[in-house]
XYZ file of C-alpha atoms in Angstrom:
744
model
C 113.581 96.681 181.977
C 113.610 93.103 183.836
C 109.444 93.183 182.858
C 110.309 93.696 179.492
C 112.905 90.829 179.642
C 110.565 88.812 181.685
C 107.322 88.693 179.179
C 109.605 89.089 175.463
C 110.917 85.639 177.336
C 109.641 82.351 175.235
C 111.086 80.675 178.945
C 108.431 82.113 180.725
C 105.194 80.533 178.785
C 106.620 77.355 178.378
C 105.492 75.231 182.156
C 102.592 76.381 181.575
C 101.342 76.376 177.553
C 103.024 72.963 177.442
C 104.379 73.996 173.803
C 106.970 74.855 172.787
C 105.460 76.314 169.598
C 102.675 78.464 171.101
C 105.079 80.021 173.397
C 107.060 81.003 170.528
C 103.424 82.337 168.886
C 102.801 83.651 171.881
C 105.895 85.510 172.073
C 105.506 86.222 168.897
C 102.368 88.589 169.182
C 103.621 90.191 172.141
C 106.789 91.813 170.241
C 104.837 92.623 167.245
C 102.440 94.110 169.454
C 105.782 96.518 171.096
C 106.869 96.843 167.823
C 103.347 98.139 167.016
C 103.190 101.073 169.867
C 106.868 102.319 169.201
C 109.550 99.224 170.612
C 112.100 100.381 168.477
C 111.644 104.148 168.773
C 111.764 104.102 173.018
C 114.593 102.103 172.830
C 115.964 104.514 170.387
C 115.692 107.027 173.172
C 116.824 104.464 175.908
C 120.368 103.889 174.306
C 120.574 107.372 173.592
C 119.896 108.783 177.512
C 121.502 105.437 179.854
C 124.707 104.511 177.864
C 127.523 107.225 177.621
C 128.654 108.588 174.614
C 132.476 107.866 174.754
C 130.896 103.886 174.611
C 133.044 101.385 172.465
C 132.174 97.782 170.892
C 135.152 96.926 172.605
C 134.239 98.255 175.971
C 130.582 96.094 176.003
C 131.612 93.668 178.527
C 132.603 96.595 181.375
C 128.663 97.731 180.601
C 126.345 95.023 180.886
C 123.353 97.371 180.340
C 124.731 97.998 176.754
C 125.064 94.147 176.161
C 120.813 93.704 177.740
C 120.301 96.600 175.476
C 121.829 94.925 172.213
C 119.608 91.786 172.743
C 116.639 93.788 173.298
C 117.419 95.577 169.643
C 117.624 92.428 167.924
C 115.052 89.525 169.638
C 112.287 91.040 167.640
C 114.318 90.597 163.819
C 114.992 86.253 164.915
C 111.600 85.757 165.100
C 108.973 84.731 161.385
C 105.898 85.922 163.029
C 103.563 82.950 161.022
C 101.079 83.022 163.854
C 100.349 87.277 163.436
C 99.111 88.724 160.313
C 100.334 88.370 156.457
C 103.414 91.472 156.806
C 104.201 91.197 160.444
C 107.660 90.415 160.078
C 108.306 93.326 157.251
C 106.589 95.700 159.900
C 109.260 94.655 162.251
C 112.198 94.784 160.261
C 110.571 98.197 158.284
C 110.195 99.629 162.548
C 113.850 98.814 163.000
C 114.944 100.931 159.731
C 113.084 103.336 160.249
C 113.479 103.648 164.216
C 116.740 103.259 164.984
C 118.941 102.503 161.950
C 117.991 105.429 159.663
C 117.481 108.570 161.676
C 120.828 110.530 162.285
C 123.910 108.733 163.996
C 124.080 109.640 167.936
C 127.934 108.638 169.127
C 126.062 105.574 170.813
C 124.557 103.878 168.139
C 127.716 104.699 165.701
C 130.196 103.475 168.174
C 128.444 100.644 169.745
C 125.043 99.520 167.592
C 126.415 99.490 164.078
C 129.856 97.635 164.723
C 128.081 95.078 166.928
C 125.197 94.655 164.272
C 128.239 94.058 162.008
C 130.070 91.267 164.577
C 129.389 87.572 162.531
C 129.065 86.156 166.103
C 125.609 87.505 166.707
C 123.905 86.545 163.634
C 122.352 89.830 162.523
C 120.130 89.233 160.102
C 121.010 90.172 157.077
C 119.546 88.974 154.062
C 116.037 88.565 155.727
C 117.059 92.507 155.900
C 117.939 93.093 152.916
C 114.441 91.957 151.395
C 113.200 94.279 153.930
C 114.733 97.158 152.284
C 113.232 96.639 149.431
C 110.225 98.085 150.176
C 111.534 100.245 152.879
C 113.417 102.465 150.761
C 110.784 102.505 148.198
C 108.078 103.720 149.584
C 109.590 105.620 152.763
C 108.727 109.610 152.283
C 112.034 109.886 154.108
C 113.821 107.456 151.924
C 116.307 110.965 151.089
C 116.873 111.898 155.012
C 117.731 108.305 155.891
C 120.313 107.221 153.153
C 123.509 108.336 154.872
C 122.604 106.798 158.034
C 121.186 104.008 156.125
C 123.537 104.006 153.081
C 126.545 103.267 156.361
C 124.883 100.731 157.752
C 124.328 98.479 155.094
C 127.983 99.075 153.915
C 129.035 98.219 157.437
C 127.166 94.851 157.559
C 127.676 93.591 154.512
C 131.743 94.186 154.850
C 131.753 91.968 156.712
C 128.823 89.292 155.732
C 128.856 89.174 151.571
C 130.529 86.135 152.272
C 128.012 84.315 153.724
C 124.912 85.823 151.604
C 123.277 83.802 148.976
C 123.406 84.145 145.338
C 120.118 85.785 146.029
C 121.555 87.718 149.065
C 124.009 89.271 146.574
C 122.262 90.719 143.775
C 119.637 91.803 146.975
C 122.516 93.851 148.365
C 123.681 95.390 145.075
C 120.213 96.189 144.424
C 120.261 97.944 147.982
C 123.514 100.057 146.804
C 122.006 100.790 143.470
C 118.795 102.377 145.640
C 120.943 104.172 147.739
C 123.598 105.528 146.372
C 122.276 108.445 144.237
C 120.081 109.224 147.256
C 123.063 109.847 148.624
C 123.725 114.059 149.486
C 126.783 115.279 147.926
C 128.966 118.030 149.781
C 131.135 120.534 148.660
C 134.193 119.011 150.827
C 133.558 115.638 148.832
C 133.319 117.510 145.277
C 136.592 118.801 146.113
C 138.367 115.723 147.868
C 140.768 113.453 146.247
C 141.177 110.303 147.495
C 144.938 109.127 148.290
C 145.057 105.249 147.415
C 148.335 105.135 145.703
C 150.227 104.317 149.041
C 150.483 100.668 149.318
C 150.745 101.091 152.949
C 147.319 103.430 153.429
C 145.030 100.804 156.006
C 142.082 100.962 154.576
C 139.409 100.066 157.621
C 141.213 102.998 158.756
C 138.394 105.488 159.996
C 138.268 109.258 160.557
C 137.072 110.092 163.838
C 133.692 111.669 163.506
C 132.986 115.008 165.652
C 129.812 115.047 167.380
C 127.987 117.922 165.865
C 124.040 118.843 166.990
C 123.655 117.016 170.496
C 125.986 114.780 170.027
C 124.362 113.478 166.440
C 126.991 112.406 163.487
C 127.107 115.485 161.006
C 125.455 114.681 157.277
C 128.905 115.775 155.629
C 131.475 113.464 157.762
C 128.574 109.780 157.540
C 129.082 111.171 153.596
C 132.046 111.457 153.212
C 132.362 107.925 155.528
C 129.891 106.208 153.169
C 132.104 106.923 150.041
C 135.217 106.324 151.800
C 134.253 102.829 153.446
C 132.430 102.129 149.351
C 136.061 102.258 148.493
C 137.912 100.057 150.479
C 139.521 96.572 149.562
C 136.863 94.202 151.363
C 134.030 96.498 149.961
C 135.353 96.187 146.210
C 136.900 92.519 146.018
C 133.186 91.695 147.293
C 131.576 93.519 144.653
C 134.094 92.509 141.684
C 133.481 89.264 142.369
C 129.643 89.636 141.808
C 130.314 90.465 138.253
C 133.595 87.977 137.243
C 131.803 85.407 137.966
C 130.875 82.943 136.071
C 127.047 82.726 136.930
C 126.927 86.423 136.785
C 124.372 87.404 135.264
C 123.169 90.987 133.192
C 121.168 92.205 136.080
C 124.236 92.473 138.210
C 126.154 94.531 134.854
C 122.988 96.940 135.136
C 123.386 96.875 138.749
C 126.689 97.547 138.916
C 126.811 100.066 135.718
C 124.570 101.937 137.275
C 126.400 102.159 140.987
C 129.769 103.325 139.006
C 128.063 105.722 136.950
C 126.032 107.315 140.191
C 129.854 107.882 141.628
C 130.974 109.245 138.549
C 128.211 112.111 137.648
C 126.583 113.023 140.655
C 129.721 112.466 143.776
C 132.099 113.719 140.412
C 134.761 110.403 141.390
C 137.449 109.929 138.587
C 138.535 106.530 136.857
C 141.795 106.561 138.586
C 140.668 107.228 141.889
C 138.292 104.367 142.922
C 139.484 100.952 142.868
C 136.179 99.771 142.009
C 135.775 101.897 139.049
C 139.935 101.346 137.499
C 140.195 97.631 138.269
C 136.355 97.584 136.091
C 138.480 99.653 133.529
C 140.893 97.124 132.730
C 138.065 94.138 133.027
C 137.617 92.871 128.795
C 134.975 90.305 130.297
C 133.708 93.169 132.179
C 133.103 95.723 129.520
C 132.150 93.170 126.753
C 129.426 92.170 128.412
C 128.869 95.925 128.906
C 129.299 96.168 125.241
C 126.709 93.337 124.471
C 124.031 95.119 126.880
C 124.652 98.649 124.629
C 124.036 96.871 121.532
C 120.625 94.472 122.124
C 118.406 97.801 124.068
C 115.705 98.767 122.026
C 112.751 100.114 121.834
C 109.219 99.712 120.052
C 108.449 102.856 117.496
C 105.174 103.656 116.226
C 105.432 101.426 114.095
C 105.827 98.595 116.011
C 109.210 98.045 115.117
C 112.222 97.621 117.651
C 114.791 99.520 116.722
C 118.227 99.687 118.939
C 118.588 102.665 121.612
C 122.211 103.261 119.986
C 120.930 104.088 116.719
C 118.492 106.515 117.722
C 121.643 108.416 120.007
C 123.600 108.077 117.113
C 120.934 110.180 115.338
C 120.146 112.154 117.531
C 116.260 111.726 117.946
C 114.692 112.330 120.325
C 113.492 109.211 123.276
C 112.039 109.053 125.691
C 112.717 109.083 129.876
C 112.722 106.058 130.828
C 114.789 105.129 127.552
C 117.097 107.716 128.345
C 117.606 106.114 132.404
C 118.198 102.532 130.263
C 121.028 103.366 128.110
C 122.892 106.760 129.361
C 124.384 105.435 132.553
C 125.509 102.078 130.490
C 127.145 104.694 128.018
C 128.534 107.156 130.081
C 130.528 103.739 132.146
C 131.454 102.195 129.019
C 132.720 105.612 127.658
C 134.590 106.633 130.409
C 135.666 103.260 131.823
C 136.757 102.027 127.584
C 138.916 105.674 127.617
C 141.414 104.154 129.786
C 142.459 100.994 127.813
C 143.063 103.056 124.621
C 146.102 104.737 124.521
C 147.564 108.530 124.248
C 148.876 109.282 121.162
C 150.909 112.330 121.421
C 151.853 114.331 118.455
C 155.028 113.770 117.816
C 154.221 110.710 116.878
C 152.296 111.860 113.368
C 155.674 114.523 113.524
C 158.672 113.972 114.339
C 161.125 116.222 116.311
C 164.373 115.706 114.149
C 165.235 114.625 110.948
C 167.624 112.116 111.525
C 164.615 110.119 113.259
C 162.474 110.457 110.281
C 165.447 108.721 108.753
C 166.002 105.848 110.818
C 162.488 105.366 110.674
C 162.512 105.250 106.679
C 165.548 102.634 107.126
C 163.980 100.509 109.400
C 160.547 100.282 106.993
C 163.112 99.540 103.971
C 164.383 96.884 105.864
C 160.982 95.267 107.111
C 159.575 95.486 103.488
C 162.701 93.612 101.772
C 162.232 90.480 104.728
C 158.495 90.901 104.099
C 159.060 90.236 100.524
C 161.776 87.705 100.950
C 160.597 85.467 103.312
C 157.512 85.544 101.365
C 159.240 84.063 98.252
C 160.922 81.793 100.117
C 157.816 80.448 101.356
C 156.583 79.764 97.871
C 159.717 78.937 95.992
C 159.595 75.708 99.262
C 156.166 75.015 98.299
C 156.992 74.770 94.714
C 160.348 72.717 95.704
C 157.919 70.586 98.069
C 155.174 69.654 94.820
C 158.325 69.774 91.814
C 160.912 68.856 93.688
C 164.508 69.272 92.082
C 163.542 66.140 89.431
C 164.424 64.878 86.140
C 163.219 67.736 82.789
C 160.191 64.999 81.685
C 159.543 64.352 85.311
C 155.922 65.362 86.487
C 152.508 65.455 84.065
C 152.592 64.264 80.521
C 149.967 65.065 78.358
C 149.122 64.531 74.597
C 146.463 67.773 73.295
C 144.430 68.435 70.063
C 144.430 71.490 68.760
C 140.707 71.784 67.639
C 139.899 69.840 70.710
C 141.849 71.439 73.526
C 139.538 71.841 76.132
C 137.675 68.577 75.415
C 141.212 66.556 75.859
C 142.412 68.646 78.776
C 138.881 68.286 80.471
C 139.385 64.610 80.026
C 143.280 63.813 80.542
C 144.114 66.475 83.506
C 140.494 65.863 85.394
C 141.006 65.143 89.354
C 140.617 60.913 88.336
C 143.278 61.165 86.401
C 145.542 63.812 88.017
C 144.872 64.401 91.297
C 147.418 66.750 92.389
C 147.498 69.352 89.362
C 150.532 71.519 91.370
C 153.320 68.750 89.649
C 154.894 70.298 86.678
C 152.961 69.624 83.511
C 154.145 69.350 80.060
C 151.966 69.343 76.567
C 152.083 67.774 73.271
C 150.021 68.939 70.933
C 148.985 67.680 67.904
C 148.108 69.786 64.590
C 144.233 69.482 62.812
C 145.616 67.317 60.633
C 147.044 64.641 63.468
C 150.509 64.814 63.650
C 153.261 65.681 66.044
C 153.949 69.427 66.418
C 157.365 70.636 66.287
C 158.890 71.623 69.277
C 159.618 70.097 73.047
C 157.604 71.745 75.700
C 160.076 73.561 78.131
C 157.169 76.090 79.303
C 156.704 77.682 76.356
C 154.191 75.201 74.760
C 152.500 74.961 78.251
C 151.632 78.518 78.767
C 150.257 78.766 74.563
C 148.231 75.399 75.783
C 147.064 77.249 78.935
C 145.917 80.173 77.639
C 144.037 78.695 74.508
C 142.281 76.414 77.238
C 141.133 78.996 78.986
C 139.432 80.801 76.078
C 137.795 77.814 75.198
C 136.471 76.923 78.261
C 135.144 80.819 79.738
C 134.235 81.048 75.521
C 130.267 82.066 76.056
C 129.634 79.471 73.530
C 130.962 76.751 75.303
C 128.198 77.182 77.481
C 129.669 77.835 80.835
C 129.730 81.711 81.106
C 127.932 84.873 79.354
C 128.879 87.496 79.053
C 127.307 91.468 80.775
C 126.981 94.756 78.856
C 130.552 95.788 79.549
C 131.689 92.320 78.068
C 132.730 90.923 81.361
C 131.883 87.072 82.099
C 129.730 85.770 84.696
C 128.474 82.379 85.701
C 126.223 81.220 82.771
C 122.970 79.933 84.757
C 121.661 77.735 82.791
C 124.644 75.870 82.639
C 123.092 72.799 84.716
C 120.265 72.361 82.049
C 122.342 72.777 79.129
C 125.560 70.387 80.415
C 123.314 68.600 83.445
C 124.432 67.392 87.100
C 127.510 67.359 86.447
C 127.766 70.847 85.498
C 129.780 71.910 88.646
C 132.801 69.970 87.561
C 133.149 71.838 84.423
C 133.610 74.739 86.793
C 135.531 72.319 88.951
C 138.057 71.984 86.148
C 138.567 75.275 85.131
C 138.944 76.569 88.825
C 141.980 73.997 88.528
C 142.925 74.878 85.451
C 143.382 78.492 85.768
C 146.530 80.283 86.243
C 146.918 83.160 83.874
C 143.858 85.149 82.975
C 144.000 86.260 79.676
C 139.952 87.569 79.630
C 138.297 89.945 81.812
C 136.415 88.101 84.081
C 133.377 89.650 85.704
C 134.617 90.958 89.393
C 131.693 88.870 91.085
C 133.179 85.430 90.313
C 137.008 86.610 91.044
C 135.414 88.507 94.524
C 132.988 85.099 94.998
C 136.583 83.318 94.766
C 137.919 84.705 97.579
C 134.964 86.099 99.509
C 131.270 84.818 100.890
C 128.908 84.791 97.653
C 126.891 87.139 99.236
C 129.824 89.955 99.435
C 129.303 90.720 96.662
C 125.145 91.895 96.848
C 125.166 95.225 97.916
C 128.608 95.887 95.348
C 126.594 95.634 92.283
C 123.309 96.741 93.166
C 124.218 99.323 90.840
C 122.616 97.202 88.073
C 119.703 97.374 89.178
C 118.838 100.776 90.067
C 117.034 102.375 86.710
C 114.391 100.124 88.236
C 113.773 102.232 91.246
C 112.668 104.875 89.764
C 109.803 103.582 88.235
C 106.500 104.841 88.913
C 103.708 103.210 90.195
C 101.813 102.888 86.770
C 104.251 101.097 85.266
C 104.407 98.204 87.906
C 101.056 98.085 87.265
C 100.982 98.020 83.745
C 103.750 94.987 83.953
C 101.717 93.100 86.703
C 105.504 92.504 88.307
C 105.230 89.387 91.344
C 107.491 88.577 93.955
C 109.270 85.665 91.408
C 111.228 85.004 88.353
C 110.314 83.299 85.497
C 112.984 81.795 83.363
C 113.157 79.918 80.359
C 115.653 78.229 78.292
C 114.876 76.207 74.972
C 112.220 73.733 76.707
C 112.717 74.558 80.291
C 110.686 76.391 81.741
C 111.575 77.252 85.812
C 109.278 79.732 88.512
C 111.018 80.703 91.834
C 109.669 82.747 94.421
C 111.838 84.795 95.857
C 109.818 84.296 98.954
C 106.604 82.277 100.655
C 104.416 82.959 98.141
C 105.746 85.450 96.072
C 104.197 84.617 92.713
C 101.043 85.715 94.871
C 102.478 89.000 95.969
C 102.343 92.122 93.442
C 105.262 94.567 93.148
C 104.088 97.933 94.318
C 106.023 100.998 95.043
C 105.927 100.372 98.172
C 107.563 97.273 98.376
C 110.058 98.092 94.917
C 113.081 98.548 96.684
C 112.475 95.177 98.828
C 111.902 93.586 95.567
C 114.847 94.872 93.665
C 116.873 93.518 96.327
C 115.849 90.016 96.614
C 115.920 90.085 92.573
C 119.780 91.212 93.384
C 120.146 88.151 95.914
C 118.571 85.413 93.626
C 120.464 86.775 90.247
C 123.860 87.388 92.270
C 124.193 84.924 94.766
C 121.759 81.757 94.819
C 121.221 81.275 91.092
C 124.951 80.984 90.455
C 126.087 79.605 94.469
C 126.620 76.329 93.267
C 129.043 77.543 90.047
C 130.975 80.019 92.204
C 131.904 77.224 94.905
C 133.123 74.570 92.266
C 135.203 77.401 91.178
C 136.262 78.397 94.255
C 136.982 74.638 95.496
C 138.954 73.687 91.951
C 140.799 76.482 92.143
C 141.956 75.860 95.886
C 142.665 72.173 94.698
C 146.065 74.134 93.272
C 146.995 77.480 94.752
C 146.482 78.041 98.630
C 143.927 80.480 99.069
C 145.165 82.051 102.290
C 148.023 83.974 100.005
C 145.295 85.134 97.516
C 143.714 86.717 99.965
C 145.866 88.859 100.251
C 144.910 91.354 97.601
C 141.671 92.413 96.998
C 139.434 91.293 93.463
C 141.068 94.025 91.314
C 144.576 93.375 92.439
C 144.191 89.491 91.552
C 142.783 90.609 88.810
C 146.019 92.171 88.060
C 148.544 89.706 89.266
C 146.607 87.221 87.022
C 146.345 88.243 83.586
C 148.895 91.060 83.897
C 148.710 94.969 83.944
C 145.742 96.289 81.186
C 147.836 98.925 79.784
C 149.575 99.805 76.511
C 152.476 97.962 75.489
C 155.099 100.484 75.588
C 158.192 99.920 72.678
C 160.326 101.937 74.410
C 160.453 99.969 77.357
C 160.512 96.865 75.319
C 163.533 98.031 73.216
C 165.370 99.259 76.627
C 165.324 95.860 77.817
C 165.727 93.233 74.317
C 168.687 91.191 74.253
C 169.798 90.469 70.309
C 171.784 87.135 68.707
C 173.220 85.842 66.089
C 174.401 88.298 64.986
C 171.821 91.001 65.482
C 172.206 94.277 66.715
C 170.047 97.192 68.305
C 171.438 99.300 64.946
C 171.072 96.311 62.843
C 169.009 97.498 59.484
C 167.050 94.425 59.625
C 166.026 95.594 63.500
C 165.293 98.644 62.736
C 162.960 97.524 59.948
C 161.421 95.318 62.435
C 160.912 98.193 64.922
C 159.621 100.600 62.725
C 157.180 98.364 61.497
C 155.598 97.406 65.130
C 155.343 100.952 65.977
C 152.984 101.121 63.774
C 151.013 98.435 64.665
C 147.656 98.886 66.468
C 147.836 97.910 69.899
C 146.049 94.584 69.344
C 148.750 93.530 66.549
C 150.915 95.001 69.011
C 149.512 92.251 72.025
C 149.207 88.981 69.524
C 153.286 89.666 69.026
C 153.836 89.955 72.613
C 151.756 86.735 72.967
C 153.505 84.659 70.094
C 156.849 85.202 71.529
C 155.678 85.144 75.230
C 152.802 82.832 75.756
C 151.379 86.107 77.157
C 149.588 89.331 75.785
C 150.160 91.539 78.903
C 153.180 93.408 79.901
C 154.554 92.354 83.283
C 153.652 93.998 85.913
C 156.526 96.190 86.662
C 157.748 96.543 83.274
C 160.088 94.603 80.615
C 162.712 94.683 83.288
C 160.956 91.725 85.069
C 160.320 89.753 82.376
C 162.440 86.528 82.166
C 163.995 85.903 80.532
C 164.995 89.155 78.694
C 162.999 89.350 75.170
C 165.228 88.192 72.564
C 165.598 88.694 68.553
C 167.401 86.164 67.090
C 168.990 86.048 63.599
C 166.336 83.656 61.227
C 168.884 82.766 58.847
C 168.433 84.362 54.836
C 165.551 82.407 53.508
C 163.184 85.002 53.249
C 160.375 82.279 52.158
C 160.382 80.951 55.827
C 158.548 82.677 58.309
C 159.247 84.163 61.580
C 159.122 81.607 64.423
C 159.344 82.114 67.939
C 160.515 79.595 71.436
C 158.160 80.968 74.546
C 160.086 78.717 76.714
C 162.965 81.258 76.142
C 161.156 84.206 74.961
C 162.843 83.977 71.408
C 161.824 85.413 68.260
C 163.957 83.728 65.227
C 163.347 86.814 62.888
C 164.593 86.158 59.181
C 166.956 89.228 57.189
C 163.199 90.592 55.594
C 165.498 93.477 54.078
C 161.783 95.360 52.768
C 159.679 96.585 55.723
C 156.372 95.737 54.011
C 157.784 91.929 53.710
C 158.402 91.864 57.207
C 154.969 93.507 58.018
C 153.369 91.146 56.091
C 155.359 87.563 56.996
C 154.990 89.205 60.681
C 151.557 89.359 60.331
C 150.711 85.960 59.415
C 153.407 84.306 62.115
C 151.368 86.004 64.700
C 147.990 86.142 63.896
C 148.218 81.773 62.858
C 148.264 80.938 66.465
C 150.881 77.805 65.722
C 153.666 77.976 68.017
C 156.795 75.562 66.778
C 154.797 74.326 63.315
C 156.120 77.473 61.584
C 159.153 76.166 61.888
């Protein structure tokens, strides 16, 4: 021992060489040579024969030999071996690992040397040890047999030294755990044992006292149990969680952590609630989100060269290579196990109550909640109306004079954003007839509704050029509006969006849908329009010479639009016909009318809060705006009709009136309803919701007069026609004339 101490000391050579670097180089060469000749193997034998088996690390001062052997153990590890051949330092660490740390622990190594090397005061080069361990574990044929003792040593030193490691060192530590944990054997006692971690007073540093077996060596079963216990201590768990929770954590960190957790659950049968590491990760949203992102981003290259997500292959049950399986299965298994603890368990009683009284209380609570929501909603709407219109004078607001024969032109000019920037105000309309004379009546709401209906009819009329009709008679924005009107075409769509209040037209679902969603949302919905073209044979494609472009011809305008770069030179074949159909549908339904839809939506948003309308889908919006598209129920109308001026439900004139109306066609009934209420469709919830209620007033006994209406009060002024034929002719003449108070 004395000779070893002398010849491995730099101080012996320094007086002779007079150069510290030369003395260091000579010492390195001597130590490297001794390590090559079994230095650590001999030191292992010497330790076990010279030191007592009951020696603890705390007893080292009383045993000088133990301190000397510890110095000789550490000395070769502190040199860089720059003067030796390449790989000399790696060889020294490998010899230390394989010949001293990896063999089955004796009492001396377990109780004295492992705690001593974990002591930060001795400056064990843990970072360099981890770096050399990467190659040692991967290349050693004894890795499986050496794993339990080596793993315990890494955990013991790492538990103390993790705080001093750099970012690179932490990654090496995590990589080492990932490589050694699968090599750890699973014993029968480990598979049956449950780690009791519920007590807050548990001492995590307490380690079971090992029992010597096989001539003083620690058994594999015991060291394996100690490894799992040490991996579950608070210090170890906090250190590992700190690697994941830091902002600079990379994808490699998450992948290695997922592999460690997967091994604990699958190989060692560890339950999530029983392991601190697993339980902490299960309720960490950032880790779960990043783990799911890794799973969805994993791809593999197919035979065609395309990259396909591995998750898609799993969902389809497609076979995967062993490499792909090893990549995604640990991550997916871990995510499923951890995420399931964030889900709330649902009991059968939550679907079927135990008692009828409980159901009644629930229904009462639901009814009250619905009433509260409804009342709150109407309060918000009323508050918005009050803030805009207020309680000002009757004639306060927007007053416009409109010529009936030029209703769209006058409205577009006088209700433009420049003239009336705030269209939420109350609007009152004064109409001029075809002769330029004032029409009778003061607008109390009815004339405005009639004006609005006629204005929208004119604006949405295909002859106006803003809209076209489909084969089903539905409307959609005209792609040629820009060619017909010019660059100001979007102003007209903006105007129509502002005016839209009660649409009495079967508007194409696409414009309603794109008003409340994005323009791209309607593409797949309406691809059925192009379905017949999917069955076209290859001969037809060749005959028509289709290419990836669209030609538009309107009046003297001719335009060619490429569906993709260079599309006019790409022929359509059976192989690419699906792509062609998608591109055509996308162009027709989105790109070609995008400006039209955006302008229309902006105009509507200028008057109505779109957030309110987004509570409904396009079908519900159609019903809310246009009313219920159902036949008019005369029994319901009779039930909620009022009479005045001497009329009653049993009056002969009223009986004749209802007999005549019952023989009307559905279109004539709608015209009558519009004549009286300015809306051709019944209210959504029936005529009981019509306000004011439908009323028939005595219009006098002058049989030459025509029936008239006050639409603001839903009032029909009906003269005393006692003849059924006269009643029918007068009613039809009045409702077909489209004149409001002008008939008075």
